[in-house]
Tab-separated table of C-alpha atoms in Angstrom:
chain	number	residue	atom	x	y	z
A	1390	UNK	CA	10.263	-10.485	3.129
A	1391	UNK	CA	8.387	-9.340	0.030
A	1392	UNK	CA	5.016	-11.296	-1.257
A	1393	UNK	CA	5.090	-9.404	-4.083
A	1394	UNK	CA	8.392	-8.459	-6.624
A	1395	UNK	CA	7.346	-6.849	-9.668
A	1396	UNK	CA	9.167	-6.931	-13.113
A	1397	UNK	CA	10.765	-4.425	-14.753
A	1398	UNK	CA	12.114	-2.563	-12.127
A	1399	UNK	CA	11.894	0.266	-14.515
A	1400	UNK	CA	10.300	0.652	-17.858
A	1401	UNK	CA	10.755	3.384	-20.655
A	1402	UNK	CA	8.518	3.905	-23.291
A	1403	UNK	CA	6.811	6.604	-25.729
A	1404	UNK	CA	3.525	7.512	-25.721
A	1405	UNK	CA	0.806	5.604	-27.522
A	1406	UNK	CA	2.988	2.458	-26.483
A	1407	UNK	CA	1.389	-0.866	-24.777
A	1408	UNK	CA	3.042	-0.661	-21.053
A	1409	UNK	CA	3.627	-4.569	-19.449
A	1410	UNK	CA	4.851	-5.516	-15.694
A	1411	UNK	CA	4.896	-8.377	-14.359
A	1412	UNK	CA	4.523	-9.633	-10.354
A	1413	UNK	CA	5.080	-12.679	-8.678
A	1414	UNK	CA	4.754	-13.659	-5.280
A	1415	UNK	CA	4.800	-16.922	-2.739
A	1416	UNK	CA	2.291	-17.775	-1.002
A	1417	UNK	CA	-1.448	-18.470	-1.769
A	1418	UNK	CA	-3.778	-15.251	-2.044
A	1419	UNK	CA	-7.186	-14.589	-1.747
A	1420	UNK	CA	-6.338	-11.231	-4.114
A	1421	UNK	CA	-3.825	-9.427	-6.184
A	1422	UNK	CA	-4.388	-5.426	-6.397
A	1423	UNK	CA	-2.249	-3.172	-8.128
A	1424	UNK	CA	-1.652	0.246	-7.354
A	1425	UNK	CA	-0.302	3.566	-8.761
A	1426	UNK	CA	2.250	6.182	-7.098
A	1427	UNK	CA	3.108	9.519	-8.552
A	1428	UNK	CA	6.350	10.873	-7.202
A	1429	UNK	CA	6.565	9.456	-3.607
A	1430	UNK	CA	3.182	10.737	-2.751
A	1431	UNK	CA	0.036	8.593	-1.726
A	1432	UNK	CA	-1.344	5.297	-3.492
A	1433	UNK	CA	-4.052	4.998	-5.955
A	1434	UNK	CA	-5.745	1.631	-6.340
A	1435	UNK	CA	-6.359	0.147	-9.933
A	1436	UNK	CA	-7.465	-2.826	-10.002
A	1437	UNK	CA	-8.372	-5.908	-8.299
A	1438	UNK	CA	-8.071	-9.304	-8.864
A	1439	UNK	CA	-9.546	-12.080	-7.074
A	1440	UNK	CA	-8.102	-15.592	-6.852
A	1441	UNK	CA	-10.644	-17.601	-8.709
A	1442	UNK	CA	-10.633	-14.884	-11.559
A	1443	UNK	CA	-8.083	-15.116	-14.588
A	1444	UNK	CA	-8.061	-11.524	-16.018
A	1445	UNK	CA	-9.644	-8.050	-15.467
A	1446	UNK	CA	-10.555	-5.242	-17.186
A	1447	UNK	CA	-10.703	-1.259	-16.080
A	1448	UNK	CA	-10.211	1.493	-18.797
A	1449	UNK	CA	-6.908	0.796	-20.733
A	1450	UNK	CA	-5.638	-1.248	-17.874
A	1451	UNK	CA	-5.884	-5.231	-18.050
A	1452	UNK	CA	-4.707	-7.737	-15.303
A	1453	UNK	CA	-4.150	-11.056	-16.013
A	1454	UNK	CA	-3.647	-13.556	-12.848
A	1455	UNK	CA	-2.096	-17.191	-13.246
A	1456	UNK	CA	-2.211	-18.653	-9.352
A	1457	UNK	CA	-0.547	-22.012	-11.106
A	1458	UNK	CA	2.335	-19.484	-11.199
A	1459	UNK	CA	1.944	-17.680	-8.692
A	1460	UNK	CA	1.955	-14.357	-11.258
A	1461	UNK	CA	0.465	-11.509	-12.384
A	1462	UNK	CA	0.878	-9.136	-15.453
A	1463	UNK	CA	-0.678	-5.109	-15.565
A	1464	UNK	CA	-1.121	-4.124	-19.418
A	1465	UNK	CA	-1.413	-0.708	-19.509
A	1466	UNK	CA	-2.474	0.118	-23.211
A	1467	UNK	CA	-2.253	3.133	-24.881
A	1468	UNK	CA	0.142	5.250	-23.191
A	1469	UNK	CA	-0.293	8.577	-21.841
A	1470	UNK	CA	2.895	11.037	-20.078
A	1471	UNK	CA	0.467	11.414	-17.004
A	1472	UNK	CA	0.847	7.419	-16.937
A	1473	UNK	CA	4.691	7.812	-15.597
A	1474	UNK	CA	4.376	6.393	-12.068
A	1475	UNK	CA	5.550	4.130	-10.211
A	1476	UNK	CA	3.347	0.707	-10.282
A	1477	UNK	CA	3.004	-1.636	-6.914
A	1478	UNK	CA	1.369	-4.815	-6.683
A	1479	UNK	CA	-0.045	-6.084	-3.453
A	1480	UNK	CA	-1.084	-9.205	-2.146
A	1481	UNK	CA	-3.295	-9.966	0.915
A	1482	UNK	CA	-1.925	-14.085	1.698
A	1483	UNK	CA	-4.440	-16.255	3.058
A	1484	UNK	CA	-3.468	-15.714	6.228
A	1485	UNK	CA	-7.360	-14.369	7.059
A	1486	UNK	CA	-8.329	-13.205	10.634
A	1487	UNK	CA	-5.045	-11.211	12.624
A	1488	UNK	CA	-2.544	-12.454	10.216
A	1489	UNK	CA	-4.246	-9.960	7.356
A	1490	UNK	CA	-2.656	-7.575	6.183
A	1491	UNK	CA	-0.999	-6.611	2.745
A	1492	UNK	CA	2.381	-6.953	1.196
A	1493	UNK	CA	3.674	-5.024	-1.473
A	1494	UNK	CA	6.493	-5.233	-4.015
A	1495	UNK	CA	8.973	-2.982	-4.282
A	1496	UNK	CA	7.431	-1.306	-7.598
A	1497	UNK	CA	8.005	-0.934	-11.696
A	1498	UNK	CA	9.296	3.106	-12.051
A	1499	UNK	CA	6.719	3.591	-15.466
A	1500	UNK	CA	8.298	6.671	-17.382
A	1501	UNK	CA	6.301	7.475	-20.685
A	1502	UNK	CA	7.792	9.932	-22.990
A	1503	UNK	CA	5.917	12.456	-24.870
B	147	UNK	CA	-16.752	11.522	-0.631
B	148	UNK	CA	-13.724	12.528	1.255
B	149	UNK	CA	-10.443	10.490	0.873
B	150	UNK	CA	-8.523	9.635	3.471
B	151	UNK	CA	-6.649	12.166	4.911
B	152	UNK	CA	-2.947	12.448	7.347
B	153	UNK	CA	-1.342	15.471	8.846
B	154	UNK	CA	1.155	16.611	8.909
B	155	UNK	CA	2.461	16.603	5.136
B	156	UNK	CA	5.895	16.892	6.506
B	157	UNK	CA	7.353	16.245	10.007
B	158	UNK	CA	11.032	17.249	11.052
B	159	UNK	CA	12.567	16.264	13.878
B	160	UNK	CA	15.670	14.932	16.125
B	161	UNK	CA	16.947	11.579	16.862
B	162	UNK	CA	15.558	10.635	20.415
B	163	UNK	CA	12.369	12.644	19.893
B	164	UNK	CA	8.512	11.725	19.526
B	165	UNK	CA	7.168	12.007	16.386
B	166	UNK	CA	2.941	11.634	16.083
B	167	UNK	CA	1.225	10.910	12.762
B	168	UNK	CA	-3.049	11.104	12.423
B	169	UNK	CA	-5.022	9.901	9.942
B	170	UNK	CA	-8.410	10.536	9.259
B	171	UNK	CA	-10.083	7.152	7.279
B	172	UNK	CA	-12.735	7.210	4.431
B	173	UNK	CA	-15.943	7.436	6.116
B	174	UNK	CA	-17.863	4.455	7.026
B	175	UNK	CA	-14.089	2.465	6.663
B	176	UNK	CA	-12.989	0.807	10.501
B	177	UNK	CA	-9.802	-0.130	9.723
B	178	UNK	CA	-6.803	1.631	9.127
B	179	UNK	CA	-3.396	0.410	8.374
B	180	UNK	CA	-0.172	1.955	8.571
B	181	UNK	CA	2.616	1.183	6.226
B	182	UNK	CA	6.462	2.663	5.921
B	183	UNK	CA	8.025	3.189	2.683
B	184	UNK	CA	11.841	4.179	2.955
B	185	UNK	CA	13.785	4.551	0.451
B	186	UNK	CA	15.374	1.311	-0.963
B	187	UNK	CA	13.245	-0.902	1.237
B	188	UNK	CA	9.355	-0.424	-0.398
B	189	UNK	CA	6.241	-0.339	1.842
B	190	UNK	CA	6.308	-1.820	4.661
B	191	UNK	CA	3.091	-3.043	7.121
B	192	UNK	CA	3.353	-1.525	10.294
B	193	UNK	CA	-0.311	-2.053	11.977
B	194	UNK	CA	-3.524	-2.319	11.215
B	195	UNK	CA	-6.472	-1.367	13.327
B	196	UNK	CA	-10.080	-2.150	13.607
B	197	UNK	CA	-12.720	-1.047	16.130
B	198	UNK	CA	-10.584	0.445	17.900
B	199	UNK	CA	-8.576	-2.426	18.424
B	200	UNK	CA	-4.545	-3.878	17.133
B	201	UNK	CA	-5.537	-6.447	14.904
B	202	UNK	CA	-1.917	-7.320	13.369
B	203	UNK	CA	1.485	-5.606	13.377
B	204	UNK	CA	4.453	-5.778	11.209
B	205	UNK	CA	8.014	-6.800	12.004
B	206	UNK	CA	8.756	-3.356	13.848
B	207	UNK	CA	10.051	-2.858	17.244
B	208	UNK	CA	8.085	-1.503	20.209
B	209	UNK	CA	8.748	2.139	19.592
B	210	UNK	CA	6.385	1.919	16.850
B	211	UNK	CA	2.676	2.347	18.623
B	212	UNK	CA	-0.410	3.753	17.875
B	213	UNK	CA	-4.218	3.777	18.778
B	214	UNK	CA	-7.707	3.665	17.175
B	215	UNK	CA	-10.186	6.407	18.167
B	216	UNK	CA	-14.190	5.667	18.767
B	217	UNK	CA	-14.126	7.911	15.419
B	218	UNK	CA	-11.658	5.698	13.874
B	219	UNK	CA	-9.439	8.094	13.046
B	220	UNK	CA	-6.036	6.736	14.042
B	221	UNK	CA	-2.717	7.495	15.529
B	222	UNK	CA	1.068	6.504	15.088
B	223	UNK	CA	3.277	7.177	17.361
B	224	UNK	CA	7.263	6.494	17.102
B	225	UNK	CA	9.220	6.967	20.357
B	226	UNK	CA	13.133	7.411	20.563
B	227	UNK	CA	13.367	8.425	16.649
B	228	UNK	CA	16.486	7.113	15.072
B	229	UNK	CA	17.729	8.115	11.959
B	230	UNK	CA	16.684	5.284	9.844
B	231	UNK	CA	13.163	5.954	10.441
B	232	UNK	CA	13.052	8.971	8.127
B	233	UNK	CA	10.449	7.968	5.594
B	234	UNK	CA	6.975	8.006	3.895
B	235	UNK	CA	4.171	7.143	6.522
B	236	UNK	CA	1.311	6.059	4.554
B	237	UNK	CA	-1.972	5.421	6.188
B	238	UNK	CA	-4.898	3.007	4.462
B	239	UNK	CA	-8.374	2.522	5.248
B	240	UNK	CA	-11.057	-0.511	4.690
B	241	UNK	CA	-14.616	-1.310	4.736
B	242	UNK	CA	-15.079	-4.797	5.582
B	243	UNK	CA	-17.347	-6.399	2.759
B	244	UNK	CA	-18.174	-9.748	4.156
B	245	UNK	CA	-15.107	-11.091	2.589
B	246	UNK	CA	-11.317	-10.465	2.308
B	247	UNK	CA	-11.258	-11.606	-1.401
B	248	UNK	CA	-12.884	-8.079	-2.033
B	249	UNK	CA	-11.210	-5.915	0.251
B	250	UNK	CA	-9.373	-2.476	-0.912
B	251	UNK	CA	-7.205	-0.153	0.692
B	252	UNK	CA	-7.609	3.144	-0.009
B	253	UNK	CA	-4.150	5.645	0.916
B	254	UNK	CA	-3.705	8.883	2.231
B	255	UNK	CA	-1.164	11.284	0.674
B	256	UNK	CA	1.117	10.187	3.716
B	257	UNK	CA	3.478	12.163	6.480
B	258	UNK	CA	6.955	12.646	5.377
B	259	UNK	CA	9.021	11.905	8.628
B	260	UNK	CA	12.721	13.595	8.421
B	261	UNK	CA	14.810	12.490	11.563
B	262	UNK	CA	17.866	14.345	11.557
């Protein structure tokens, strides 16, 4: 089943717009990472967020993390057409050792128009 | 620094056939996962690897195999292809830091498997 379900499942908005989504998952984590996808091709990591950390800058991205509710929002300010993507988060459990690994949700499609 | 890096692009094949993925990790990373993402069912974990070694697979039957080279460059092999497994193979790699709070995944471009 899916740690991770994101919110929207699709978002429209025009450029120079603030961009939200929203993620919540089940179990405990030691991180939440989001990721990027353009157009069914390969994954591009963001941003990181570790359990014991509350929010996170990079660039005009900013990830907030509330373990009390198991969530997690990506802000994505500012924008830009070459933003359209779709947006993954991924958790990693606490299942440490062999159980590692990392589940994803099944995406927010991103489409900003120019 | 080189990304991580899969061939082929694109695979076709037949139901019943052998289809066989590579990836090539970041260098310096020892462990490479493999995920599936099909349409209308998101990524999937399929295996992970580290030196050389199956560390953890995903809920997938036996067909789906693979190996870890001394190089670390990795393999995935699916046996008696079936229709369903068209999809986006994406392959990951990590550097462990000390600690899994830290750890990234960086993705290849991925192998587009067509099973017709």
């Amino acid at each position: 089943s899916q740690q991770g379900e994101e919110d929207p499942q699709a978002l429209s908005i025009q450029e120079g717009e603030n961009a939200t989504m929203n993620c919540s998952y089940k179990t405990s984590i030691n991180n939440l990472q989001w990721y990027r996808q353009n157009s069914g091709r390969g994954l591009v990591h963001l941003i990181l967020i570790r359990s014991n950390e509350r929010e996170k800058h990079s660039g005009r991205l900013r990830v907030t993390l509330d373990t009390s509710k198991k969530s997690s929002s990506l802000l994505i300010t500012a924008s830009r057409a070459a933003d359209t993507a779709s947006y993954f988060c991924a958790t990693d459990g606490q299942g440490g050792g062999s159980n590692y690994k990392l589940t994803f949700g099944k995406g927010t499609l991103l489409t900003v128009n120019p | 620094e080189a990304g991580v890096t899969q061939s082929p692009t694109h695979l076709i094949k037949t139901r019943g056939q052998q289809a066989t993925l590579r990836c090539s990790p970041i260098s310096g990373h020892t462990s490479v996962y493999w995920y599936q993402q099909a349409l209308g069912l998101g990524l999937q974990f399929l295996l992970w690897y580290d030196e050389g070694e199956e560390r953890n697979r995903g809920n997938f039957p036996p067909r789906f195999s693979g190996r870890q080279f001394p190089n670390y460059s990795s393999e995935l092999n699916v046996n008696a292809l079936e229709l369903e497994d068209s999809a986006l193979y994406l392959c990951a790699s990590s550097q462990w830091t000390g600690t899994r709070s830290k750890e990234t995944q960086y993705f290849g471009p991925g192998t587009r498997l067509l099973v017709l």
